[in-house]
Tab-separated table of C-alpha atoms and ligand atoms in Angstrom:
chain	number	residue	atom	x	y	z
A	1	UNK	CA	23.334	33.401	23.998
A	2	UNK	CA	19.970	34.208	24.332
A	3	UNK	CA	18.206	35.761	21.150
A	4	UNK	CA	14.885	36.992	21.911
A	5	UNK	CA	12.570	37.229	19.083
A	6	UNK	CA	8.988	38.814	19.148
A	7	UNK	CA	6.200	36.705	17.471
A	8	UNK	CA	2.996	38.136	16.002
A	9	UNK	CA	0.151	35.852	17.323
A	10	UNK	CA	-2.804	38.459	17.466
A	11	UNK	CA	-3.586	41.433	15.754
A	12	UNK	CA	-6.120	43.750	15.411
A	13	UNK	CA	-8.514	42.645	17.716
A	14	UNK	CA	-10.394	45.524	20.520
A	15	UNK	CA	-10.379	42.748	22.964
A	16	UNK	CA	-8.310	39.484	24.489
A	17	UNK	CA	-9.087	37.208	26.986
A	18	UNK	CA	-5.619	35.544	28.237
A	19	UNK	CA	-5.356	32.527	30.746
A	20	UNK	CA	-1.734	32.702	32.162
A	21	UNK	CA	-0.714	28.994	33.967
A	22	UNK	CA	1.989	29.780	36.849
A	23	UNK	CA	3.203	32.809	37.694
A	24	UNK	CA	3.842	36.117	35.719
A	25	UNK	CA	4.933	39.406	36.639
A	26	UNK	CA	2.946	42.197	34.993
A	27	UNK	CA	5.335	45.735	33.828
A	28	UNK	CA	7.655	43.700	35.927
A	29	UNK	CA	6.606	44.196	39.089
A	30	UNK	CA	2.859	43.229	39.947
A	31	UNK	CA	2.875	39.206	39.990
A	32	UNK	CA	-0.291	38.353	37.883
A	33	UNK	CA	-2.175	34.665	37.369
A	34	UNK	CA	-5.365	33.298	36.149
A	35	UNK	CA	-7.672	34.066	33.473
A	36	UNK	CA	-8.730	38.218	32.439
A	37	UNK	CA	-9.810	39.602	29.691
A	38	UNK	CA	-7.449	42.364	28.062
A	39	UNK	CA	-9.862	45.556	26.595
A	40	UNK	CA	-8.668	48.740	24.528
A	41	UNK	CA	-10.647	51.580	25.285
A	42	UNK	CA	-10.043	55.428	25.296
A	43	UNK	CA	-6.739	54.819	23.757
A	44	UNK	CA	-5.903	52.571	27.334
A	45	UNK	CA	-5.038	49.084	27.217
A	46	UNK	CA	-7.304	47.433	30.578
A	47	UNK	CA	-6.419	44.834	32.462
A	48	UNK	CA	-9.079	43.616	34.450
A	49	UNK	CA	-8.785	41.321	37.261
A	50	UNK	CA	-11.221	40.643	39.571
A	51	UNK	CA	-11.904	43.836	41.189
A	52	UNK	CA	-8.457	45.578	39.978
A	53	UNK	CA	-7.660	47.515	36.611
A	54	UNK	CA	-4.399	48.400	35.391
A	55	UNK	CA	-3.739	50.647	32.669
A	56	UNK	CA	-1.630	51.421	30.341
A	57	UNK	CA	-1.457	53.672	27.161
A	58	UNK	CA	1.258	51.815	25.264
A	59	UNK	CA	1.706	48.314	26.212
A	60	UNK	CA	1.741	45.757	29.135
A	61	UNK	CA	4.007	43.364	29.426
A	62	UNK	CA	3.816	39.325	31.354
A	63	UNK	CA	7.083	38.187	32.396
A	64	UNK	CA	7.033	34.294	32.718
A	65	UNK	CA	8.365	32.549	35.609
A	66	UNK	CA	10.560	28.827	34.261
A	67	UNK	CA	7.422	25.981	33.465
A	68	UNK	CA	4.677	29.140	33.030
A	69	UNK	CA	2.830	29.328	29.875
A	70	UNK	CA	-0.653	30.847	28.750
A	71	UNK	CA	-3.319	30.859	26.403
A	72	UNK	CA	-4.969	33.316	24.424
A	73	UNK	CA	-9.070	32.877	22.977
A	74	UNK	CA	-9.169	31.569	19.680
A	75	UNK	CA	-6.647	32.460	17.286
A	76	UNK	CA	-6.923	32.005	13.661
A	77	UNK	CA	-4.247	29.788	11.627
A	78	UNK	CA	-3.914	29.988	8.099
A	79	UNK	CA	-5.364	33.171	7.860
A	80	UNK	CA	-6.903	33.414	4.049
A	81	UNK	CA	-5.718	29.721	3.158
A	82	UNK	CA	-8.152	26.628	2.384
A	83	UNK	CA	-6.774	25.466	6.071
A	84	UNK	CA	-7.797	28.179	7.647
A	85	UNK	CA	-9.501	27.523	11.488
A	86	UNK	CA	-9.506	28.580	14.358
A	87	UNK	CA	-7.368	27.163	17.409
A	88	UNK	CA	-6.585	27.340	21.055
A	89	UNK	CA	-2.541	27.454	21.172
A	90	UNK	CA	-0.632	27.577	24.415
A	91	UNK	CA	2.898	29.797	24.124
A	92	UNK	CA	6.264	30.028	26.691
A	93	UNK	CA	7.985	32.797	27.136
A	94	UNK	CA	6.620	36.199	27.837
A	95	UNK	CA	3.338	38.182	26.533
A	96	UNK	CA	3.076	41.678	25.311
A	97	UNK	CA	0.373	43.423	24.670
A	98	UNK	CA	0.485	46.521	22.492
A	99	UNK	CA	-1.876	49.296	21.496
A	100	UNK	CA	-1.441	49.856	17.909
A	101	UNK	CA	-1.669	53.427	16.016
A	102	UNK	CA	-5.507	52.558	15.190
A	103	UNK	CA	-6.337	51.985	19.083
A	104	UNK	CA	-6.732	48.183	18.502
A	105	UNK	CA	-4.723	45.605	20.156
A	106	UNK	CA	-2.039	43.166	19.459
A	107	UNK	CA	-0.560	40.290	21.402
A	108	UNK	CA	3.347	39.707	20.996
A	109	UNK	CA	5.091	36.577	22.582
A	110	UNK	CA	8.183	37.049	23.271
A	111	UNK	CA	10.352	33.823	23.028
A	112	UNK	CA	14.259	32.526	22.419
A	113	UNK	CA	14.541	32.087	19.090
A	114	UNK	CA	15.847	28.718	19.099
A	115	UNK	CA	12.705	27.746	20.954
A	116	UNK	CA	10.700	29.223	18.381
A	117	UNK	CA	12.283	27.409	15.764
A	118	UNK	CA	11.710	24.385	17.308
A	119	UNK	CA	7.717	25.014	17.216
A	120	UNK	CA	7.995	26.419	13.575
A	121	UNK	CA	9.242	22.801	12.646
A	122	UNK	CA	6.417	21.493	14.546
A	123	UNK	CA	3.815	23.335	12.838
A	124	UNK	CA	5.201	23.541	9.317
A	125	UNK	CA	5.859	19.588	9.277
A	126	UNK	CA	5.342	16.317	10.348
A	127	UNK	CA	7.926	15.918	13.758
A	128	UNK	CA	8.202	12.587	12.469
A	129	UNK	CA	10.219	13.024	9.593
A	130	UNK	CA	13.685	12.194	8.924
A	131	UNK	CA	16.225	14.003	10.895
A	132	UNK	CA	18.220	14.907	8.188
A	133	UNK	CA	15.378	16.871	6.686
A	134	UNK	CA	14.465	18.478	9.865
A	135	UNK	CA	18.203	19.609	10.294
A	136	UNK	CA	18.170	21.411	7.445
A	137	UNK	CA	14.412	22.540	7.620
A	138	UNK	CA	16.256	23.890	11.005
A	139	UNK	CA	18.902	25.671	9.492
A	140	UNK	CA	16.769	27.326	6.320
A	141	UNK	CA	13.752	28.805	9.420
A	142	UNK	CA	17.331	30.009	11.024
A	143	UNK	CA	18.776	31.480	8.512
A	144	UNK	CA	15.027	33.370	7.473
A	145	UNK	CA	14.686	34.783	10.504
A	146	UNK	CA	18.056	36.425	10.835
A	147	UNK	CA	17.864	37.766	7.442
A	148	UNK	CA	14.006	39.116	8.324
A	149	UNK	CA	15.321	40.357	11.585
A	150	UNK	CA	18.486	42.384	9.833
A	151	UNK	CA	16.237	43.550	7.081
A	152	UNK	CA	13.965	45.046	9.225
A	153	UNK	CA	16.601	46.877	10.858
A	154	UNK	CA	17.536	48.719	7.510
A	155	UNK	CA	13.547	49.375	6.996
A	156	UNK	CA	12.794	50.126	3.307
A	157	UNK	CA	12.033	53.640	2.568
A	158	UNK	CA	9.291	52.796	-0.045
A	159	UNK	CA	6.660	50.572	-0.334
A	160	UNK	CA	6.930	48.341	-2.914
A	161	UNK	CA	4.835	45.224	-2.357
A	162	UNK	CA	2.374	46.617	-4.886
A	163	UNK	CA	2.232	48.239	-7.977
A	164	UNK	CA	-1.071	49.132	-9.994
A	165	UNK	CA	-1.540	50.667	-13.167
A	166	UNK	CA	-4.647	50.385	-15.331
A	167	UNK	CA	-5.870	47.361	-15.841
A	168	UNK	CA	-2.835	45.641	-14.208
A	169	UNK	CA	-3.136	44.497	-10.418
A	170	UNK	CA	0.949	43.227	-9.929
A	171	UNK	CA	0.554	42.179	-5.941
A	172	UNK	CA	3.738	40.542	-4.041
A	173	UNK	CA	3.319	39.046	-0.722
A	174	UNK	CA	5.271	38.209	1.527
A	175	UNK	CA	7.319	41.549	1.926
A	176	UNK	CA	5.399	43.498	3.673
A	177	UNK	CA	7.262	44.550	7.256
A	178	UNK	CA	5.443	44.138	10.657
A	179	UNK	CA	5.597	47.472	12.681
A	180	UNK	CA	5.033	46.293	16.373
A	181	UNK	CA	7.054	42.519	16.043
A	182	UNK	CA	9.325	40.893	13.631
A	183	UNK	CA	7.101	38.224	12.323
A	184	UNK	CA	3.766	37.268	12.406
A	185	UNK	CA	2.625	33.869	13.512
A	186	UNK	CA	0.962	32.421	10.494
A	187	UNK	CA	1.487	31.416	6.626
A	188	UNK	CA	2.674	34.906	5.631
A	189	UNK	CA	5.783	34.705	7.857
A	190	UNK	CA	6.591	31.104	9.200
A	191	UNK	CA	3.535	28.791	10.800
A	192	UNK	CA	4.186	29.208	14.626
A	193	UNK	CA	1.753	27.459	16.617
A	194	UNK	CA	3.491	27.873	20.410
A	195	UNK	CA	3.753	25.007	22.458
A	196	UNK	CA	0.300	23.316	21.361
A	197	UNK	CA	2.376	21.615	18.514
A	198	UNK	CA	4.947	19.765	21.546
A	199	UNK	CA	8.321	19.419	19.463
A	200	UNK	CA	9.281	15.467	19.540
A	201	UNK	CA	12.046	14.373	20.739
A	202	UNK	CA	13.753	14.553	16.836
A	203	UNK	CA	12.700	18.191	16.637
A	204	UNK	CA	14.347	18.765	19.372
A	205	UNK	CA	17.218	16.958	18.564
A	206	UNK	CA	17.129	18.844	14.903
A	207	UNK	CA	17.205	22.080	16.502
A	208	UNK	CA	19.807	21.226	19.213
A	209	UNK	CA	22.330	19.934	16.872
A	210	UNK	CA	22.190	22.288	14.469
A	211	UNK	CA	21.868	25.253	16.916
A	212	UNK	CA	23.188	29.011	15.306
A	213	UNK	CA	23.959	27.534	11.968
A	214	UNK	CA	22.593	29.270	9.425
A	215	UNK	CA	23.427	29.693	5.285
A	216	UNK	CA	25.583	32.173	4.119
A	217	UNK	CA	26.284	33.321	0.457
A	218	UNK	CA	29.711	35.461	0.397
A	219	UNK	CA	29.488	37.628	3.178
A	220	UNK	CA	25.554	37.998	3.053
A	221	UNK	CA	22.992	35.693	5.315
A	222	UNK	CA	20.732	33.782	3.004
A	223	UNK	CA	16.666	34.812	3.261
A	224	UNK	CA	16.115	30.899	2.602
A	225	UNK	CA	12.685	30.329	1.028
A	226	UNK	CA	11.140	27.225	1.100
A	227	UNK	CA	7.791	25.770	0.090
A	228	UNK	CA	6.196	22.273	0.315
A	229	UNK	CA	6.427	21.111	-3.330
A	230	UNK	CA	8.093	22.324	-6.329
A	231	UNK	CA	6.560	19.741	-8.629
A	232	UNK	CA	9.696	18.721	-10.297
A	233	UNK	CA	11.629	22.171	-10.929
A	234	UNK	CA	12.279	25.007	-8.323
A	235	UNK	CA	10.927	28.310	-8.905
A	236	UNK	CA	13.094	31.748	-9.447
A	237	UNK	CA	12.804	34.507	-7.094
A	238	UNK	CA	11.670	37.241	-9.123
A	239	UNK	CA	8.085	35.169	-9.968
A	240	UNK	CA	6.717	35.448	-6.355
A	241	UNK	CA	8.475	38.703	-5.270
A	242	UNK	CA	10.897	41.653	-6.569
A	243	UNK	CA	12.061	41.723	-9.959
A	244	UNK	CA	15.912	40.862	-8.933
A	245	UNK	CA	18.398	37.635	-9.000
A	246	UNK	CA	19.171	36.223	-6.209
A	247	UNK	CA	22.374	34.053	-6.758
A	248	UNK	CA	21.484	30.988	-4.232
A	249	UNK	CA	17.689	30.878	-5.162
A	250	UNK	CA	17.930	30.007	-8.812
A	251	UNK	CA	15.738	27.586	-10.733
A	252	UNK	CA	17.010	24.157	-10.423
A	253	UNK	CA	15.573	20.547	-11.465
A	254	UNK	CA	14.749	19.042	-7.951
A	255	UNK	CA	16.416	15.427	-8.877
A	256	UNK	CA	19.687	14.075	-9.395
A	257	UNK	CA	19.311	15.048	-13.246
A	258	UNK	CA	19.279	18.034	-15.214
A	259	UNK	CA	15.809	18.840	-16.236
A	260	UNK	CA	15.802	22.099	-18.604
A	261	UNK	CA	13.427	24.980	-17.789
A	262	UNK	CA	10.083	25.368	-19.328
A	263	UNK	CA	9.784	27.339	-21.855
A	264	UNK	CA	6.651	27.273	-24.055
A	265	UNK	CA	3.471	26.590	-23.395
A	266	UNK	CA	3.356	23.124	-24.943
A	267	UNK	CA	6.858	22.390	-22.761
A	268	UNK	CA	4.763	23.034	-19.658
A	269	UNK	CA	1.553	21.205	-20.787
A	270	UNK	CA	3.592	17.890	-21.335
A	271	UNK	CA	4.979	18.638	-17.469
A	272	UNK	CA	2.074	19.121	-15.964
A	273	UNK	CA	0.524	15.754	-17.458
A	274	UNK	CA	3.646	13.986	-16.910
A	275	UNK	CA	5.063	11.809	-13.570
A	276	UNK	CA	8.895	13.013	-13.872
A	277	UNK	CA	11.081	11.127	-11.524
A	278	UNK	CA	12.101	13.759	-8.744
A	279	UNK	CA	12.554	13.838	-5.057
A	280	UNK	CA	8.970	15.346	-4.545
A	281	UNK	CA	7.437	13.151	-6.575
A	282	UNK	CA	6.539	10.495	-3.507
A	283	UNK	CA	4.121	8.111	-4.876
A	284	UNK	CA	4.303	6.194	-1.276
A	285	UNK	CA	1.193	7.558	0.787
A	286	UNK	CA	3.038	5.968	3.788
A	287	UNK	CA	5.914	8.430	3.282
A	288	UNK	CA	3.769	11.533	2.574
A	289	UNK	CA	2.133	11.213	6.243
A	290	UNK	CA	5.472	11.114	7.559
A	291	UNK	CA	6.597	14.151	6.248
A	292	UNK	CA	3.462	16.376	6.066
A	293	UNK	CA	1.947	17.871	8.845
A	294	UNK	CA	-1.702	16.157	9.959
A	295	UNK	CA	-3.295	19.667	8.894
A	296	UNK	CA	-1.286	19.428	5.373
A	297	UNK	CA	-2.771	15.867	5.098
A	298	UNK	CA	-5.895	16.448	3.853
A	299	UNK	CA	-4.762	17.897	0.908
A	300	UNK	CA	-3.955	14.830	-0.892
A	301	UNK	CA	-3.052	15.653	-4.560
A	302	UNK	CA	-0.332	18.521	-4.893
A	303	UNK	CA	2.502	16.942	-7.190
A	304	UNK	CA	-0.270	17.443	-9.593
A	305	UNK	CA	-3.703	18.335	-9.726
A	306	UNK	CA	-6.977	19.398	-10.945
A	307	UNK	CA	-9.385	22.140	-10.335
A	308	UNK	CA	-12.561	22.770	-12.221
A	309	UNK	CA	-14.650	26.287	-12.680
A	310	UNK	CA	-17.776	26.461	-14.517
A	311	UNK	CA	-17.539	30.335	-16.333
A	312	UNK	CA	-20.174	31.740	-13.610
A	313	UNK	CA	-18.003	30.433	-10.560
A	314	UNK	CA	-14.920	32.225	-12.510
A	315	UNK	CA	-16.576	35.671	-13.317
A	316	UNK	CA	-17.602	35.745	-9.775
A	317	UNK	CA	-14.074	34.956	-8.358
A	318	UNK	CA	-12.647	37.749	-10.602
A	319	UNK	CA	-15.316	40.078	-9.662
A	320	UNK	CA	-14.946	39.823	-5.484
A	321	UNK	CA	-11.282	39.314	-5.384
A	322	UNK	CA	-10.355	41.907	-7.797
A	323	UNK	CA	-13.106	44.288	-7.469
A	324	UNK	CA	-12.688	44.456	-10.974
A	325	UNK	CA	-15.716	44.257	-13.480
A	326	UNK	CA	-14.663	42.633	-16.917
A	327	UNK	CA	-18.177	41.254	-17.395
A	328	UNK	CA	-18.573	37.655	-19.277
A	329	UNK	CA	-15.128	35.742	-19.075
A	330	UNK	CA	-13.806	35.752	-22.955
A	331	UNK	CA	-10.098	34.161	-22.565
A	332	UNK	CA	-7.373	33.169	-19.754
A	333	UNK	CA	-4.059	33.500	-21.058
A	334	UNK	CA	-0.623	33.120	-19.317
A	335	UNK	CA	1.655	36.087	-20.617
A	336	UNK	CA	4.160	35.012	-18.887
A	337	UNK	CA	6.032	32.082	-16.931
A	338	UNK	CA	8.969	31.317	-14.788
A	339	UNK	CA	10.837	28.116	-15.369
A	340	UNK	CA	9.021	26.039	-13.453
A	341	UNK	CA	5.927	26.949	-15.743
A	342	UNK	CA	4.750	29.322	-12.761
A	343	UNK	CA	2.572	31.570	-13.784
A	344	UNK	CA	3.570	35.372	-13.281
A	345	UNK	CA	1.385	37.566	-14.997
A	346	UNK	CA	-2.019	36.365	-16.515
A	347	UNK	CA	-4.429	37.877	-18.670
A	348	UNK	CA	-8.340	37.415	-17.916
A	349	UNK	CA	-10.329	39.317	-20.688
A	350	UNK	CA	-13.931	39.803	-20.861
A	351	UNK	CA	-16.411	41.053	-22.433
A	352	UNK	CA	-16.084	44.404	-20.811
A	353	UNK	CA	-12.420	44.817	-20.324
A	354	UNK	CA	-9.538	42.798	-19.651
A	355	UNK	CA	-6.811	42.525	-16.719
A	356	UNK	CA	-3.729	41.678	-16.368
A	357	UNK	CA	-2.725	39.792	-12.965
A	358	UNK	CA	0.325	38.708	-10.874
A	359	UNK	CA	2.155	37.812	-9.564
A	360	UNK	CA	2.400	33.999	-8.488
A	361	UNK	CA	0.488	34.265	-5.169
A	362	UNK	CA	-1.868	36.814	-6.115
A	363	UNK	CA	-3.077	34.771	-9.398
A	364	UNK	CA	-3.404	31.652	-6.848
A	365	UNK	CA	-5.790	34.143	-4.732
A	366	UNK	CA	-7.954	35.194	-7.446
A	367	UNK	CA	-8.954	32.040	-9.242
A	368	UNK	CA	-9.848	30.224	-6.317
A	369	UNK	CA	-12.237	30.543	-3.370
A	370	UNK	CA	-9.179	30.134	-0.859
A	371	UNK	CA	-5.496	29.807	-2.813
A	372	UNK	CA	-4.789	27.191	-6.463
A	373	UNK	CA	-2.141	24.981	-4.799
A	374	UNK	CA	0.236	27.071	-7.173
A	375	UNK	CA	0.275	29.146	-10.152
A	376	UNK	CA	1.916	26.011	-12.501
A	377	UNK	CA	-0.672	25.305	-13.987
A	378	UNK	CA	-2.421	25.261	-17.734
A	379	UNK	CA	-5.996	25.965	-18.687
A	380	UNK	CA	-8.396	23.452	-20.889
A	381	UNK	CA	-11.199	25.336	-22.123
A	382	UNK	CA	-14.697	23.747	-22.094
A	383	UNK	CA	-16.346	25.705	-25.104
A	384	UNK	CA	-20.272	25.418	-25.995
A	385	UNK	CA	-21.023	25.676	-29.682
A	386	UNK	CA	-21.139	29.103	-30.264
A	387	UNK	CA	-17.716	29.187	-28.958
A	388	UNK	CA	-18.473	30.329	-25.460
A	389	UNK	CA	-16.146	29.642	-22.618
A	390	UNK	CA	-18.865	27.325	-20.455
A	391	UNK	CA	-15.659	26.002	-17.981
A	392	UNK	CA	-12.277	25.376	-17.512
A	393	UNK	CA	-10.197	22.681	-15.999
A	394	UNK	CA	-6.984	24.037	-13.807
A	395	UNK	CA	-4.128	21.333	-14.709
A	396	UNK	CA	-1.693	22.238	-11.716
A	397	UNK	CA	2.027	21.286	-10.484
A	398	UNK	CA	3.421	21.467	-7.461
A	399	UNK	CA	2.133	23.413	-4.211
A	400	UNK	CA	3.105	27.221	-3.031
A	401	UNK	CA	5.464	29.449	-4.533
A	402	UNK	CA	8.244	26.597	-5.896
A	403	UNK	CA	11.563	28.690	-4.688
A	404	UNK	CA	14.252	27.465	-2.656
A	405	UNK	CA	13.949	24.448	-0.674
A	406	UNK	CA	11.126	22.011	-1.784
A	407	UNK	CA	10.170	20.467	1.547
A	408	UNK	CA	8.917	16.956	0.493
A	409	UNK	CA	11.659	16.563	-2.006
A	410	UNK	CA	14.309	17.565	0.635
A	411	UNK	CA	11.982	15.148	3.080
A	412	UNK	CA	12.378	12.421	0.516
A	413	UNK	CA	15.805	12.779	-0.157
A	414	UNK	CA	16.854	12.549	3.498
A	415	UNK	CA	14.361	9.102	3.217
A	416	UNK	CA	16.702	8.483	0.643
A	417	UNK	CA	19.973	8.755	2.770
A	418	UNK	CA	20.892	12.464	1.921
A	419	UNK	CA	22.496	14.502	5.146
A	420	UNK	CA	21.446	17.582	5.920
A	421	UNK	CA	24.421	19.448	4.061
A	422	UNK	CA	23.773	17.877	0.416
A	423	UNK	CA	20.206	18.722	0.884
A	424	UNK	CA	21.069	22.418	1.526
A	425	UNK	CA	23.627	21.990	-1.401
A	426	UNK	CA	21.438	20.994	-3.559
A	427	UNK	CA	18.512	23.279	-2.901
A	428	UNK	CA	20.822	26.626	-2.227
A	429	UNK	CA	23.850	26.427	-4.961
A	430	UNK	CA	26.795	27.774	-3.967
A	431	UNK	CA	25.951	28.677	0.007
A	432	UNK	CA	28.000	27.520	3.169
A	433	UNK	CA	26.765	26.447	6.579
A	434	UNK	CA	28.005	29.007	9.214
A	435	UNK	CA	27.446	29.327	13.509
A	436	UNK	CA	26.299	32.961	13.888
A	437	UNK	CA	26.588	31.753	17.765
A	438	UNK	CA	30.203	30.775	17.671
A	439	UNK	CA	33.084	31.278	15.075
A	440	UNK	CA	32.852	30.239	11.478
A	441	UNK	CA	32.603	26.422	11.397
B	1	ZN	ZN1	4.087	37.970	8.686
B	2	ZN	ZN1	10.307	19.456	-5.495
C-alpha cells in the first residue's frame, strides 16, 4: 500500500530555483531535467528553461522517474529556533509547486509516507541510537501523522490557536492547519530534512519492521507527542495546547518510580536544583551523542539549565516579541504550572502595565532571543538596593514542551534493555500497538 503524503518544504517565497537529478515528467507529460528557476508572476507560476516557458495558474507538478531526486536553493531549518540555518536538502519522490491565495509560491514533495518517516527519524535523532528506541520513535511519527492527516480531513470550523483579551496574550502552537499540504517540513510539524539526512541501515531497519503500526487508544488513533527531554516528569496536554484531557498523554514520572506532581513553587524549586534518577537524566556524554542528533549536540545542558537576563535585555525581549509596552520590568511571576512545573501562564508587570502570558511555547518565545529550552523553570531575582530588579537567573528543566514520549529517556531506556512496546507503555498509558496496513495485530 502506497500512502502518499505531501510535505511542506517551502513556503512563501516569489521565486525557486530547483535542480532535478534524472528524469522528471512535468504536468505529466513534458519530460523535464536540469537546473531552472521557478518565478510567480501575474498570478502564473513560470517555468523557465532555457529558451522555453511553461505556465501555469495553479500548480505544476515533477513526476520522478525510480533513483531521481532534486534540490531546491536554500531552505531554512528550524525556522524561529536557536538552530535555525539554512541548508541545501535533496528530496525523492515528486515536486509540486503551488501558487498560494497571496500569489506567492510553495514547494510540496510528494513522498510515501513510510519513506518519509524514515527521514523524520533521521533528522529528529541520532540514526545511531538503539533500535528499540527508533522502533518506537517509528511508531509515535506514524501514529502523528495519521492522526494529523484524519484531523485535517474533519477541518475545524474555528480558529482557536489564539485567544487575546486585554492584557493577556494566551498563544498555542502547534495547531494551526496547513492549507496547500498536510505538514510542513520543520519544528512546527515533524523535522523532515529529505534524503540529505541518508537513513542508516538501523533506521531503516526501525521503519521496516515496524511498518503500519501505529498507537491506538479505544477505537481512536493516538496524536503521539513527543519531545526531547521531560526533565524527570512528563508534561499534560492542556499546558502546551487546548484546554482538554487527553487519556494516553497524562503526566507521568519518566522512571521506574512514582514521582508525585509538582505542586508549589518551593516543590518545583527543589526539582529544578535537584539530579532525580530518571531515564533522561543521562549523565554519560558518550550516550547523549548517540542519541541526539549532531545539530541537537551543541546544546549541551537541557536536563537542567541556566539562563541569565540583565533587566534591560528582559524589557527589550518583552517589548519586540510582544509588542507590548509595560515599561521598567517590576516582577515575573508564574500564575500557574502543570505538573511537571511547566509554566502555563506568567505574569510580567511593569511599571506601566502588566501582562499575562502563555502558554508553554509562547512564554519560551518571549523571554528569550530564540526559544528557553522549556517553560520549567524558576526565577532568582538579582535586586539592587533600592529594591530594583537589576537581573534574573532562568533555573530550567528539561527541553520542549515535556508531553508524551521523552525522547532521551525512551533512548536511554532502550540503552537500558527496554523493547520498543514497554517504552510505548510506559510513555502512552493504556494504548495498544495496531497495523493500519494489515488486520489488527
Ligand atoms: Zn507545520
Ligand atoms: Zn524524560
Amino acid at each position: 500500500m502506497w500512502q502518499a503524503l505531501r510535505v511542506g518544504i517551502v513556503d512563501g517565497l516569489e521565486e525557486i530555483s530547483v535542480q532535478l537529478k534524472g528524469s522528471y515528467m512535468m504536468n505529466g507529460k513534458i519530460p523535464i531535467s536540469g537546473s531552472f528557476t521557478v518565478k510567480c508572476i501575474e498570478g502564473e507560476i513560470r517555468v523557465t528553461t532555457g529558451e522555453k516557458t511553461f505556465t501555469s495558474n495553479r500548480e505544476i507538478s515533477f513526476i520522478a522517474s525510480k533513483k531521481a531526486n532534486f534540490s531546491l536553493g536554500d531552505v531554512t531549518v528550524g525556522k524561529g529556533f536557536h538552530w535555525e540555518r539554512k541548508k541545501k536538502q535533496f528530496f525523492s519522490g515528486n515536486l509540486i509547486l503551488k501558487k498560494r491565495r497571496d500569489g506567492l509560491l510553495c514547494a510540496i514533495n510528494e513522498i510515501d509516507l513510510e519513506e518519509y518517516i524514515k527521514s523524520v527519524i533521521s533528522s529528529e535523532m541520532n540514526a545511531c541510537s538503539p533500535l528499540e528506541f527508533l522502533k518506537a520513535q517509528a511508531i509515535a511519527a506514524r501514529s502523528w501523522i495519521f492522526s494529523r492527516i484524519k484531523k485535517k480531513k474533519k477541518r475545524k470550523k474555528e480558529n482557536e490557536h489564539e485567544k487575546m483579551e486585554e492584557g493577556e496574550i494566551m498563544r498555542i502552537y502547534g495547531n494551526e492547519e496547513h492549507e496547500l499540504f498536510d505538514v510542513c517540513a520543520d519544528d512546527h510539524c515533524q523535522r523532515y530534512y529529505g534524503i540529505t539526512k541518508f537513513a542508516s541501515e538501523e533506521v531503516e531497519i526501525a521503519v521496516e519492521e515496524t511498518r503500519g503500526l501505529v498507537l491506538m487508544y479505544g477505537k481512536s488513533l493516538c496524536d503521539t507527542r513527543y519531545s526531547k527531554c521531560c526533565g524527570g516528569i512528563t508534561e499534560e496536554f492542556s499546558t502546551a495546547w487546548d484546554e482538554k484531557k487527553v487519556p494516553y498523554l497524562k503526566s507521568l514520572a519518566d522512571s521506574k518510580w512514582d514521582i508525585p506532581p509538582l505542586r508549589t513553587e518551593s516543590d518545583v524549586e527543589r526539582w529544578v536544583n535537584s539530579s532525580p534518577h530518571v531515564f533522561c537524566n543521562v549523565k554519560h556524554r558518550g550516550s547523549i551523542s548517540k542519541i541526539l542528533s549532531a545539530m541537537d549536540l551543541k546544546t549541551e545542558e537541557f536536563f537542567r539549565w541556566k539562563v541569565s537576563l540583565s533587566s534591560e535585555e528582559l524589557e527589550e525581549l518583552i517589548r519586540r516579541k510582544t509588542g507590548v509596552e509595560i515599561g521598567e520590568i517590576k516582577n515575573i511571576q508564574p500564575l500557574s504550572r502543570g505538573p511537571s512545573g511547566r509554566i502555563k501562564r506568567l505574569l510580567l508587570e511593569g511599571s506601566k502595565g502588566r501582562l499575562v502570558v502563555g502558554k508553554e511555547l509562547e512564554i519560551r518565545r518571549v523571554l528569550s532571543q530564540s526559544h528557553l529550552l522549556s517553560s520549567a523553570f524558576i526565577v532568582k531575582k538579582d535586586l539592587n538596593k533600592k529594591g530594583h530588579l537589576r537581573a534574573i537567573e532562568v533555573l530550567g528543566a528539561g527541553w520542549g514542551h515535556g508531553v508524551g514520549m521523552c525522547q532521551i529517556g525512551a533512548a536511554n531506556m532502550a540503552f537500558m534493555g527496554y523493547n520498543f512496546r514497554e517504552i510505548l507503555k510506559h510513555y502512552f498509558k493504556g494504548t495498544r500497538i495496531v497495523n493500519l496496513y494489515e488486520k489488527e495485530i
